[in-house]
Amino acid sequence: MRKIFVVALYAVSIPCFAEIVRLNSPDKTESINYSCADDGCSAWIDSDTGKISLFKDVPTSTVSAKWHSPRLAGVSFSCGSPCNISFFYQKGNGVSKPVHDVLALDAQRACVLKPTDDGKGIALAPIFYEGGAKYYWQARYSDPRFGFYTQSAVIFSTIKGKFQTDGKLKLSYLNKDGNNTEKLIDQKCPD
């Protein structure tokens, strides 16, 4: 019996090494790196200036990472359905604060469509906020011009967006009658 216990204890004490996933930037000067283990996931940027942490040991089991443009990288993870958190990196701007529930991304102008911080609407917001305008544009869920479907427990889950090449936002959502609706938002994120 004693021999079995020692073998079992030895097997438990062997460290579990997680694979590191590396995604090089288009110009190969930087890379997004992430790794997941039993205690969570970590992500960082390797650049010519060193290692820049995005997050460490977040209790999640899946991470997605992508270079959205030659200069803008994003790393996201789920915080429960439909919640997600994204961190962005851009040389010169560094790492963004956590951005919750990105509904659309304009990589060229480094801005996103996301729920407002108070949870009462959606907004176009800069990824790298440094004072000034917190939102470039916003719409409340109660705004009659849109007629958003407000019976959902998570209203933003019924809203999607796609940025056009000219920077305008094509908003797709479920309206108060339960019908799919599309609107083109003229307000753009600044270049």
Coordinates of C-alpha atoms in Angstrom, one line a residue, residues 45 52 54 67-69 71-75 86-99 105-112 114 124-136 189-190:
I45 CA 3.7 41.2 -25.9
I52 CA 4.9 43.8 -21.9
L54 CA -1.4 42.2 -20.9
W67 CA -3.2 41.2 -35.1
H68 CA -6.1 43.3 -36.4
S69 CA -3.8 45.5 -38.4
R71 CA 0.1 48.0 -35.6
L72 CA -2.9 46.8 -33.5
A73 CA -3.1 43.6 -31.6
G74 CA -6.0 42.3 -29.5
V75 CA -6.3 39.5 -26.9
S86 CA -10.3 42.4 -24.5
F87 CA -6.9 44.0 -24.1
F88 CA -5.4 45.8 -27.0
Y89 CA -1.8 46.7 -27.8
Q90 CA -0.4 49.3 -30.2
K91 CA 3.2 50.3 -30.4
G92 CA 3.3 53.9 -29.2
N93 CA 0.1 53.6 -27.1
G94 CA 1.1 50.5 -25.1
V95 CA -1.6 48.3 -23.6
S96 CA -5.2 49.4 -23.2
K97 CA -7.3 49.2 -20.1
P98 CA -9.7 46.2 -20.2
V99 CA -12.5 46.7 -22.8
L105 CA -13.7 47.1 -33.9
D106 CA -12.4 49.8 -36.2
A107 CA -8.7 48.8 -36.2
Q108 CA -7.6 51.7 -38.5
R109 CA -8.9 54.3 -36.1
A110 CA -8.4 52.3 -32.9
C111 CA -11.9 52.5 -31.6
V112 CA -14.7 50.1 -30.7
K114 CA -19.2 48.6 -26.9
L124 CA -18.2 54.4 -30.0
A125 CA -15.2 54.7 -27.8
P126 CA -11.4 55.1 -28.2
I127 CA -9.4 52.0 -27.3
F128 CA -6.6 54.1 -25.8
Y129 CA -8.5 56.6 -23.7
E130 CA -6.3 59.4 -22.4
G131 CA -8.8 62.1 -21.4
G132 CA -10.8 64.1 -23.8
A133 CA -14.0 62.5 -25.3
K134 CA -14.8 59.3 -23.5
Y135 CA -17.3 58.4 -26.3
Y136 CA -17.4 59.7 -29.9
C189 CA -14.2 57.6 -34.9
P190 CA -11.5 60.3 -35.6

